[in-house]
Amino acid sequence: MCIVLEDKTMEIIDNVGNTPDKLLEVLIAVQESSEENYISEEQLVSVSKGLGVTLSKAYGVATFYSMLSLKQRGKYVIQLCNSAPCYVNKAFEIIRAFEENLGIKVGEVTDDGLFSLEFVSCIGACHMAPAVKINDEVFGNLDRFKVKSILEEIIRRER
Amino acid sequence: MNKVTINIDGRDITVKDGATILEAAKELNIQIPTLCYHPDQSIKGSCRVCTVEVEGIENLQASCCTLVRDGMKVRTNTKRVRDARKKVLELIIASHNDNCLACVRSENCELQALSKELSMKETRLEKIVSNVSIQDDNPSIVRDSSKCIKCGRCIEVCHDVQGVGAIYNLNRSFNMEIGTPLGKDLSEISCVYCGQCINVCPVGAIYEKTDIDRVWKALEDEGKHVVVQVAPAVRVSIGEEFGMPPGSILTKKMVAVLRALGFNKVFDTDFTADLTILEEGNEFLHRLNGGGTLPMFTSCSPGWVRYIENFYPELLDHVSSCKSPQQMFGALAKTYYAEKENVDPKDIVVVSIMPCTAKKAEAARDEMIDSGYQDVDIVLTTRELGRMIKESGIDMISLPEEEFDEPLGISTGAAVIFGASGGVMEAALRTVYEVVTGEELENIDFVNLRGIEGFKEAVVKVGDLDVKVAVVNSLMSAKKVLDMVKEGKADYHFVEVMCCPGGCIGGGGQPIPGTNEIKRKRVEGIYNADKKLALRKSHENPAVKVLYEEFLEKPLGEKSHHLLHTHYVDRSN
Ligand code: SF4
Ligand code: SF4
Ligand code: SF4
Ligand code: FES
């Protein structure tokens, strides 16, 4: 398993480039190639070796960008905004709605690996707060009912 | 270079174009407070403590990173400026674990000093201190993120000066912190324990793992025979812990205070530094004449040894097999000295006073047990010795001078200069020249190998041979030589490598601050100490001669091989 992972990482590095300036691009590509939407520890080590950047720097960059994750995530990553505009628009109700519907807390992944919940600081959708981002798609002006139907729609698609 | 004239607080000053407001103010003796600024590092401009008013610009400007312009009018001391600085400091303090009473850096802390300078009062802001998270699963270094003010100095020194890159900034915005990747301890990543991060840290967020209490315990144990060795660089810096100027030579007072603390014998690492020259000098000649691997690298700096083990294991053959003087001392104290004094080696405790944090890790290496016991038991840094003396209440400065004990306290000037970059090479050349040519070396001062520059080289005529040598300090400079060797472009015969910038006088266990200016003074102290000594060549050390006659027989002999030489480990994975 480990060998396969490393091979895959090496292939990505070969495609994107093996110089330090390619760090961010490579990390994004590695994450995209993962079913669970994250970069594993072994992969991070391979990237640091493959590009000749220190592990501390690779880790620093991977933890700086909220789109990158070092923790296993769901196939659908639900990013909840915790910045002020969402906050004043009762984002916490939305958060609770997601938590209740999925049976997990923020920071966790559902048992079937389909969904994970996490906070981010602003997704650029303040005009339709409260808003969330699910993978690349933004959903705004949410309420409890919308949350439910969004999740149901995804589950239907996945069946 | 063009000059510009600016006005600061009503006074004109002409400075060179490209200077910062902070530098210009210094010329007028106006002290602008700073926090992230460090005289030997790049300008960070992140703390905004050095803020000033510039006429015509609405926002306050950070003086450490604002360049002067002709005709500029600056105010450094208005209510607006003072209030802004206080606001900045208040925010820093709100997220700082300020338990000064129990902090190693108390009274030597840039944050504490600043707080006093700005007359800070109790903050009204809510305290949000990150959980005290102490990282110390290694023999040398402790990191405490609850004290970190995120200035980034440690990152710069670790990446750009040492080329190790063990730490970096992690996460972002409010959660940003300085640390190791994947929550690992320094021992699990490539940290070499050089302690350079400690020396630049303005606060108590990084410090050595202290072993003072273990020494106190040994000293009070009637059944133990506790001997101490002191490294060359300590004698020119320990005074700084007691307010003396850097470079003050306190060898004999230091001996006196160590005896007063209760050590049974006060010995000198300089003794084994001389011995190192004989072993290493002969190893060099052996390699030179016998077609051995060249260039030969010196091996007395454990941070350097760990670096090459971590990053260039394929070049380990180049490293001299000689143990460092500290480890040679330990091995001899528990064999030669034990026999001579008729003390059971199991009762001997060897304590070292070192300018170095990596020495703690070196003493703990698995293979350093050639005497049949752990060769060196406890290592204290210069700073820890300072603290120990303060704890004891003894006034070192007023003690009458005393001499080291014999025989492991006898040494030459060649050993003292081990403490500065270039010193080991100079000491080796003083001996190698005379051994090879059989003639006396007239000018024994190799001045062009001295100083704190990172990379020095020279060609020295030894008999018929032009010996090409290089001297490097800081691991980034070492990396240059390693890469040259790898590419087959290094035609040196012999290379001295010191892990710390400036050599041991700039070691990670030395008094703080240790700026380049201070290091230069310590270097001066080292060469002055050398000059004052009657014997200045290692092979003239009478106690070393006796050691060979009575015990070791000859350099590189069987006993030497067993006690004084070692091997290295590939740690690249
Ligand atoms: S780091 Fe400085 S301000 Fe903070 S507790 Fe230590 S001495 Fe006090
Ligand atoms: S001890 Fe040296 S190598 Fe380790 S983190 Fe500090 S500066 Fe880097
Ligand atoms: S540990 Fe010290 S040097 Fe490093 S960022 Fe924190 S305060 Fe600055
Ligand atoms: S000292 Fe100028 S910004 Fe920190």
Short mmCIF file of C-alpha atoms in Angstrom, two decimals, chain B residues 39-442:
data_model
loop_
_atom_site.label_atom_id
_atom_site.label_comp_id
_atom_site.label_asym_id
_atom_site.label_seq_id
_atom_site.Cartn_x
_atom_site.Cartn_y
_atom_site.Cartn_z
CA PRO B 39 21.36 42.98 13.94
CA ASP B 40 22.72 39.90 12.12
CA GLN B 41 19.51 38.80 10.42
CA SER B 42 17.31 39.92 7.55
CA ILE B 43 14.74 42.60 8.35
CA LYS B 44 11.44 41.01 9.21
CA GLY B 45 9.27 44.04 9.86
CA SER B 46 6.63 41.93 11.51
CA CYS B 47 6.25 43.14 15.10
CA ARG B 48 5.63 46.88 14.45
CA VAL B 49 7.10 47.81 17.83
CA CYS B 50 9.63 50.13 16.17
CA THR B 51 6.90 52.31 14.80
CA VAL B 52 7.52 56.06 14.20
CA GLU B 53 5.74 59.05 12.67
CA VAL B 54 6.93 60.28 9.30
CA GLU B 55 5.74 63.71 8.24
CA GLY B 56 3.45 63.54 5.24
CA ILE B 57 2.55 59.87 5.69
CA GLU B 58 -0.62 59.20 7.54
CA ASN B 59 0.10 55.72 8.89
CA LEU B 60 2.86 55.07 11.36
CA GLN B 61 5.94 53.47 9.78
CA ALA B 62 8.07 50.61 11.05
CA SER B 63 11.49 52.23 11.40
CA CYS B 64 13.48 49.01 10.98
CA CYS B 65 12.26 48.57 7.42
CA THR B 66 11.59 52.13 6.24
CA LEU B 67 14.44 53.63 4.26
CA VAL B 68 15.49 57.23 4.74
CA ARG B 69 14.66 59.80 2.05
CA ASP B 70 16.30 63.18 1.75
CA GLY B 71 14.44 65.80 3.75
CA MET B 72 12.41 63.23 5.68
CA LYS B 73 11.05 64.41 9.04
CA VAL B 74 10.63 61.72 11.67
CA ARG B 75 9.18 61.80 15.18
CA THR B 76 10.05 58.87 17.41
CA ASN B 77 8.57 59.99 20.66
CA THR B 78 5.05 61.37 20.37
CA LYS B 79 2.02 60.26 22.32
CA ARG B 80 0.61 58.65 19.20
CA VAL B 81 3.80 56.65 18.69
CA ARG B 82 4.04 55.61 22.33
CA ASP B 83 0.40 54.55 22.42
CA ALA B 84 0.77 52.55 19.22
CA ARG B 85 3.79 50.71 20.58
CA LYS B 86 1.96 49.92 23.77
CA LYS B 87 -1.01 48.61 21.83
CA VAL B 88 1.25 46.27 19.86
CA LEU B 89 2.95 45.06 22.99
CA GLU B 90 -0.37 44.59 24.74
CA LEU B 91 -1.49 42.24 21.99
CA ILE B 92 1.74 40.26 22.23
CA ILE B 93 1.50 40.01 25.99
CA ALA B 94 -2.13 38.91 25.76
CA SER B 95 -1.03 35.75 24.00
CA HIS B 96 2.18 35.25 25.98
CA ASN B 97 2.66 32.89 28.90
CA ASP B 98 4.33 35.53 31.07
CA ASN B 99 5.53 33.60 34.07
CA CYS B 100 8.79 35.50 34.31
CA LEU B 101 9.50 34.24 37.82
CA ALA B 102 10.16 30.75 36.54
CA CYS B 103 11.61 31.54 33.15
CA VAL B 104 15.24 30.91 32.12
CA ARG B 105 15.37 34.13 30.19
CA SER B 106 14.13 36.41 32.94
CA GLU B 107 16.37 39.50 33.11
CA ASN B 108 17.78 38.59 29.72
CA CYS B 109 14.58 38.71 27.72
CA GLU B 110 13.81 41.18 24.96
CA LEU B 111 10.09 41.08 25.63
CA GLN B 112 10.48 41.66 29.34
CA ALA B 113 12.93 44.50 28.71
CA LEU B 114 10.56 46.08 26.22
CA SER B 115 7.68 45.87 28.63
CA LYS B 116 9.76 47.75 31.17
CA GLU B 117 10.97 50.25 28.58
CA LEU B 118 7.42 51.09 27.57
CA SER B 119 6.15 51.11 31.18
CA MET B 120 3.49 48.55 30.42
CA LYS B 121 0.73 48.16 32.97
CA GLU B 122 -1.63 45.28 33.54
CA THR B 123 -3.30 44.54 30.22
CA ARG B 124 -7.05 44.80 29.89
CA LEU B 125 -7.12 42.32 27.05
CA GLU B 126 -8.33 38.82 27.63
CA LYS B 127 -5.45 36.38 27.94
CA ILE B 128 -5.37 33.81 25.16
CA VAL B 129 -2.28 31.74 25.74
CA SER B 130 -1.67 28.68 23.65
CA ASN B 131 -1.48 25.55 25.76
CA VAL B 132 1.87 25.16 27.35
CA SER B 133 3.33 22.63 25.02
CA ILE B 134 6.83 21.64 25.88
CA GLN B 135 8.73 19.68 23.28
CA ASP B 136 11.81 18.08 24.78
CA ASP B 137 12.10 14.47 23.75
CA ASN B 138 15.80 14.79 22.94
CA PRO B 139 19.02 15.32 24.91
CA SER B 140 19.62 18.98 24.08
CA ILE B 141 16.82 21.38 23.20
CA VAL B 142 13.52 22.38 24.77
CA ARG B 143 10.88 24.30 22.83
CA ASP B 144 7.99 25.97 24.66
CA SER B 145 5.45 27.41 22.23
CA SER B 146 3.55 29.23 24.97
CA LYS B 147 6.45 31.70 25.15
CA CYS B 148 6.96 32.13 21.42
CA ILE B 149 6.28 35.59 20.01
CA LYS B 150 6.51 34.34 16.42
CA CYS B 151 9.35 36.58 15.34
CA GLY B 152 10.72 33.99 12.93
CA ARG B 153 14.36 34.41 13.95
CA CYS B 154 14.80 30.73 14.75
CA ILE B 155 13.44 29.76 11.36
CA GLU B 156 15.89 32.04 9.60
CA VAL B 157 18.91 30.70 11.45
CA CYS B 158 17.84 27.06 11.07
CA HIS B 159 17.14 27.36 7.33
CA ASP B 160 19.50 30.03 6.05
CA VAL B 161 22.52 29.77 8.35
CA GLN B 162 22.44 26.09 9.24
CA GLY B 163 20.67 24.72 6.16
CA VAL B 164 18.82 22.22 8.34
CA GLY B 165 15.28 23.55 8.23
CA ALA B 166 13.89 21.56 11.14
CA ILE B 167 11.31 24.19 12.08
CA TYR B 168 8.96 26.42 10.10
CA ASN B 169 5.80 28.40 10.50
CA LEU B 170 2.80 26.14 10.61
CA ASN B 171 -0.90 26.87 10.09
CA ARG B 172 -2.07 30.39 9.45
CA SER B 173 -3.38 33.63 10.89
CA PHE B 174 -4.52 33.21 14.46
CA ASN B 175 -3.36 29.60 14.67
CA MET B 176 0.05 30.29 13.20
CA GLU B 177 2.85 28.85 15.26
CA ILE B 178 6.52 28.00 14.88
CA GLY B 179 7.28 24.34 15.16
CA THR B 180 8.35 21.03 13.76
CA PRO B 181 6.46 19.21 11.02
CA LEU B 182 3.80 16.62 11.89
CA GLY B 183 4.15 17.35 15.60
CA LYS B 184 7.40 15.42 15.67
CA ASP B 185 10.11 16.05 18.21
CA LEU B 186 13.44 17.47 17.11
CA SER B 187 14.99 14.03 17.55
CA GLU B 188 12.73 12.57 14.87
CA ILE B 189 13.58 15.13 12.23
CA SER B 190 16.97 16.29 11.06
CA CYS B 191 17.73 18.77 13.89
CA VAL B 192 21.44 18.68 14.74
CA TYR B 193 21.02 20.18 18.23
CA CYS B 194 23.26 23.15 17.38
CA GLY B 195 21.18 25.47 19.55
CA GLN B 196 21.58 28.39 17.17
CA CYS B 197 17.83 28.86 17.40
CA ILE B 198 18.24 29.39 21.15
CA ASN B 199 20.85 32.07 20.65
CA VAL B 200 18.65 34.22 18.43
CA CYS B 201 15.36 33.72 20.28
CA PRO B 202 14.41 37.00 21.98
CA VAL B 203 12.45 35.23 24.71
CA GLY B 204 12.35 32.00 26.68
CA ALA B 205 10.70 29.91 23.97
CA ILE B 206 13.78 27.78 23.26
CA TYR B 207 16.45 26.76 25.74
CA GLU B 208 18.84 23.96 26.58
CA LYS B 209 17.65 20.93 28.44
CA THR B 210 19.14 21.63 31.80
CA ASP B 211 21.28 19.16 33.74
CA ILE B 212 22.30 21.41 36.62
CA ASP B 213 20.49 19.38 39.25
CA ARG B 214 22.24 16.20 38.20
CA VAL B 215 25.57 17.93 38.79
CA TRP B 216 24.52 19.20 42.23
CA LYS B 217 23.46 15.69 43.12
CA ALA B 218 26.78 14.18 42.03
CA LEU B 219 28.71 16.83 43.95
CA GLU B 220 26.86 16.02 47.16
CA ASP B 221 27.31 12.28 46.76
CA GLU B 222 30.19 11.30 49.04
CA GLY B 223 30.81 8.13 47.06
CA LYS B 224 31.48 9.95 43.81
CA HIS B 225 34.70 11.39 42.49
CA VAL B 226 33.49 14.26 40.33
CA VAL B 227 35.88 15.72 37.76
CA VAL B 228 35.10 18.61 35.47
CA GLN B 229 36.53 19.59 32.11
CA VAL B 230 36.06 23.01 30.55
CA ALA B 231 36.06 23.67 26.81
CA PRO B 232 38.31 26.39 25.36
CA ALA B 233 35.53 28.81 24.37
CA VAL B 234 33.99 28.98 27.86
CA ARG B 235 36.88 30.92 29.41
CA VAL B 236 36.34 33.95 27.17
CA SER B 237 32.56 34.10 27.54
CA ILE B 238 31.59 33.02 31.06
CA GLY B 239 32.30 36.55 32.28
CA GLU B 240 29.38 37.83 30.22
CA GLU B 241 27.04 35.97 32.56
CA PHE B 242 28.35 38.26 35.30
CA GLY B 243 28.36 41.53 33.42
CA MET B 244 31.97 41.46 32.22
CA PRO B 245 32.75 42.51 28.65
CA PRO B 246 32.84 39.72 26.02
CA GLY B 247 36.33 38.36 25.44
CA SER B 248 37.45 38.85 29.07
CA ILE B 249 39.78 35.95 29.82
CA LEU B 250 38.62 34.38 33.06
CA THR B 251 40.39 31.03 32.91
CA LYS B 252 41.85 31.11 36.39
CA LYS B 253 38.83 32.56 38.15
CA MET B 254 36.72 29.95 36.46
CA VAL B 255 39.03 27.25 37.81
CA ALA B 256 38.69 28.76 41.25
CA VAL B 257 34.93 28.85 41.15
CA LEU B 258 34.69 25.26 39.91
CA ARG B 259 36.84 24.14 42.81
CA ALA B 260 34.71 26.18 45.18
CA LEU B 261 31.60 24.50 43.81
CA GLY B 262 33.03 21.22 45.02
CA PHE B 263 34.51 19.43 42.01
CA ASN B 264 37.23 17.00 43.10
CA LYS B 265 39.43 17.88 40.14
CA VAL B 266 39.25 20.77 37.74
CA PHE B 267 40.62 19.74 34.37
CA ASP B 268 40.83 21.27 30.95
CA THR B 269 39.38 20.05 27.67
CA ASP B 270 42.39 21.86 26.21
CA PHE B 271 44.48 18.90 27.33
CA THR B 272 42.59 16.58 25.02
CA ALA B 273 42.46 19.29 22.36
CA ASP B 274 46.25 19.03 22.24
CA LEU B 275 45.88 15.27 22.14
CA THR B 276 43.39 15.56 19.29
CA ILE B 277 45.98 17.46 17.28
CA LEU B 278 48.47 14.62 17.69
CA GLU B 279 45.97 11.96 16.75
CA GLU B 280 44.28 13.92 14.00
CA GLY B 281 47.53 15.35 12.65
CA ASN B 282 48.92 11.85 12.36
CA GLU B 283 45.72 10.57 10.82
CA PHE B 284 45.98 13.35 8.26
CA LEU B 285 49.59 12.45 7.39
CA HIS B 286 48.58 8.83 7.22
CA ARG B 287 45.82 9.61 4.74
CA LEU B 288 48.07 11.93 2.77
CA ASN B 289 50.90 9.44 2.42
CA GLY B 290 48.84 6.29 2.27
CA GLY B 291 46.33 7.33 -0.37
CA GLY B 292 43.49 7.67 2.13
CA THR B 293 40.27 9.59 1.50
CA LEU B 294 40.86 13.33 1.13
CA PRO B 295 39.96 16.00 1.93
CA MET B 296 39.84 14.99 5.55
CA PHE B 297 37.20 16.78 7.61
CA THR B 298 37.67 17.55 11.29
CA SER B 299 35.32 15.83 13.71
CA CYS B 300 35.27 17.82 16.93
CA SER B 301 31.95 19.58 16.34
CA PRO B 302 29.05 17.23 17.10
CA GLY B 303 26.45 19.38 15.34
CA TRP B 304 28.53 19.07 12.21
CA VAL B 305 28.94 15.32 12.67
CA ARG B 306 25.20 14.90 13.01
CA TYR B 307 24.66 17.09 9.96
CA ILE B 308 26.86 14.98 7.70
CA GLU B 309 25.32 11.82 9.14
CA ASN B 310 21.85 13.19 8.35
CA PHE B 311 22.42 14.78 4.99
CA TYR B 312 25.63 13.50 3.36
CA PRO B 313 26.24 9.99 4.75
CA GLU B 314 27.96 9.02 1.50
CA LEU B 315 30.81 11.35 2.47
CA LEU B 316 31.36 10.01 6.00
CA ASP B 317 34.71 8.47 4.95
CA HIS B 318 36.08 11.98 4.77
CA VAL B 319 35.46 12.62 8.45
CA SER B 320 38.41 12.08 10.77
CA SER B 321 37.88 9.09 13.02
CA CYS B 322 39.10 11.12 16.02
CA LYS B 323 36.62 11.60 18.82
CA SER B 324 36.07 15.17 19.90
CA PRO B 325 38.25 16.49 22.72
CA GLN B 326 35.26 16.22 25.09
CA GLN B 327 34.89 12.51 24.39
CA MET B 328 38.61 11.79 24.42
CA PHE B 329 38.68 13.38 27.85
CA GLY B 330 35.86 11.22 29.15
CA ALA B 331 37.47 8.04 27.86
CA LEU B 332 40.82 8.91 29.44
CA ALA B 333 39.37 10.12 32.74
CA LYS B 334 37.83 6.73 33.35
CA THR B 335 40.91 4.73 32.25
CA TYR B 336 44.27 6.50 32.37
CA TYR B 337 43.37 8.92 35.14
CA ALA B 338 41.45 6.32 37.15
CA GLU B 339 44.47 3.99 37.09
CA LYS B 340 46.90 6.74 37.90
CA GLU B 341 44.88 8.06 40.83
CA ASN B 342 43.69 4.67 41.87
CA VAL B 343 40.02 5.57 41.75
CA ASP B 344 37.40 3.05 40.67
CA PRO B 345 36.13 4.32 37.30
CA LYS B 346 32.59 3.39 38.26
CA ASP B 347 32.72 6.08 40.94
CA ILE B 348 34.02 8.75 38.63
CA VAL B 349 31.54 11.29 37.31
CA VAL B 350 32.79 13.29 34.34
CA VAL B 351 31.12 16.66 33.95
CA SER B 352 31.82 18.90 30.95
CA ILE B 353 31.28 22.61 30.65
CA MET B 354 30.70 23.28 26.99
CA PRO B 355 29.71 26.25 24.82
CA CYS B 356 27.47 23.83 23.04
CA THR B 357 24.07 22.14 23.19
CA ALA B 358 25.03 19.43 20.68
CA LYS B 359 27.66 18.21 23.17
CA LYS B 360 24.84 16.94 25.36
CA ALA B 361 23.67 14.73 22.53
CA GLU B 362 27.23 13.71 21.69
CA ALA B 363 27.89 12.49 25.23
CA ALA B 364 24.70 10.43 25.01
CA ARG B 365 25.66 8.63 21.76
CA ASP B 366 25.44 4.87 22.17
CA GLU B 367 29.03 4.19 21.17
CA MET B 368 30.62 6.66 23.60
CA ILE B 369 31.32 4.01 26.23
CA ASP B 370 34.85 2.93 25.36
CA SER B 371 36.09 3.30 28.93
CA GLY B 372 33.60 0.60 29.89
CA TYR B 373 31.27 3.26 31.30
CA GLN B 374 29.53 6.23 29.80
CA ASP B 375 32.62 8.29 29.02
CA VAL B 376 31.11 11.70 29.74
CA ASP B 377 28.27 11.71 32.25
CA ILE B 378 26.85 15.21 32.31
CA VAL B 379 27.27 18.20 30.02
CA LEU B 380 26.44 21.76 31.04
CA THR B 381 26.43 24.76 28.75
CA THR B 382 28.28 27.98 29.55
CA ARG B 383 24.91 29.49 30.44
CA GLU B 384 24.11 26.64 32.82
CA LEU B 385 27.47 27.07 34.55
CA GLY B 386 26.59 30.74 34.95
CA ARG B 387 23.29 29.79 36.56
CA MET B 388 24.93 27.23 38.80
CA ILE B 389 27.43 29.78 40.06
CA LYS B 390 24.60 32.23 40.75
CA GLU B 391 22.68 29.55 42.64
CA SER B 392 25.75 28.88 44.77
CA GLY B 393 26.09 32.48 45.84
CA ILE B 394 29.84 32.44 45.17
CA ASP B 395 31.22 35.66 43.73
CA MET B 396 33.41 34.32 40.96
CA ILE B 397 34.84 37.65 39.94
CA SER B 398 36.34 38.37 43.36
CA LEU B 399 37.90 34.92 43.83
CA PRO B 400 41.70 34.71 43.67
CA GLU B 401 42.98 33.00 40.54
CA GLU B 402 43.80 29.30 40.61
CA GLU B 403 45.44 26.78 38.28
CA PHE B 404 43.96 23.67 36.65
CA ASP B 405 44.80 20.33 38.22
CA GLU B 406 47.45 18.05 36.75
CA PRO B 407 47.83 16.13 34.55
CA LEU B 408 44.61 16.54 32.56
CA GLY B 409 44.68 20.27 33.07
CA ILE B 410 47.92 21.00 31.26
CA SER B 411 47.64 22.48 27.80
CA THR B 412 49.08 24.80 25.18
CA GLY B 413 47.93 27.83 23.21
CA ALA B 414 47.19 25.56 20.26
CA ALA B 415 44.39 24.04 22.30
CA VAL B 416 42.87 27.34 23.39
CA ILE B 417 42.33 28.41 19.80
CA PHE B 418 40.10 25.38 19.18
CA GLY B 419 37.43 27.72 20.51
CA ALA B 420 37.42 29.92 17.42
CA SER B 421 36.80 29.06 13.78
CA GLY B 422 40.16 28.33 12.17
CA GLY B 423 41.78 27.35 15.43
CA VAL B 424 41.84 23.58 14.96
CA MET B 425 43.40 24.01 11.54
CA GLU B 426 45.97 26.46 12.85
CA ALA B 427 46.83 24.16 15.74
CA ALA B 428 47.12 21.20 13.37
CA LEU B 429 49.37 23.09 10.99
CA ARG B 430 51.66 24.19 13.83
CA THR B 431 52.21 20.53 14.63
CA VAL B 432 52.04 18.89 11.21
CA TYR B 433 54.61 21.32 9.84
CA GLU B 434 57.15 20.49 12.49
CA VAL B 435 56.49 16.74 12.38
CA VAL B 436 56.92 16.62 8.61
CA THR B 437 59.83 18.99 8.15
CA GLY B 438 61.61 18.43 11.44
CA GLU B 439 62.18 22.19 11.48
CA GLU B 440 60.80 24.78 13.83
CA LEU B 441 57.89 26.77 12.44
CA GLU B 442 58.83 30.41 12.68
#
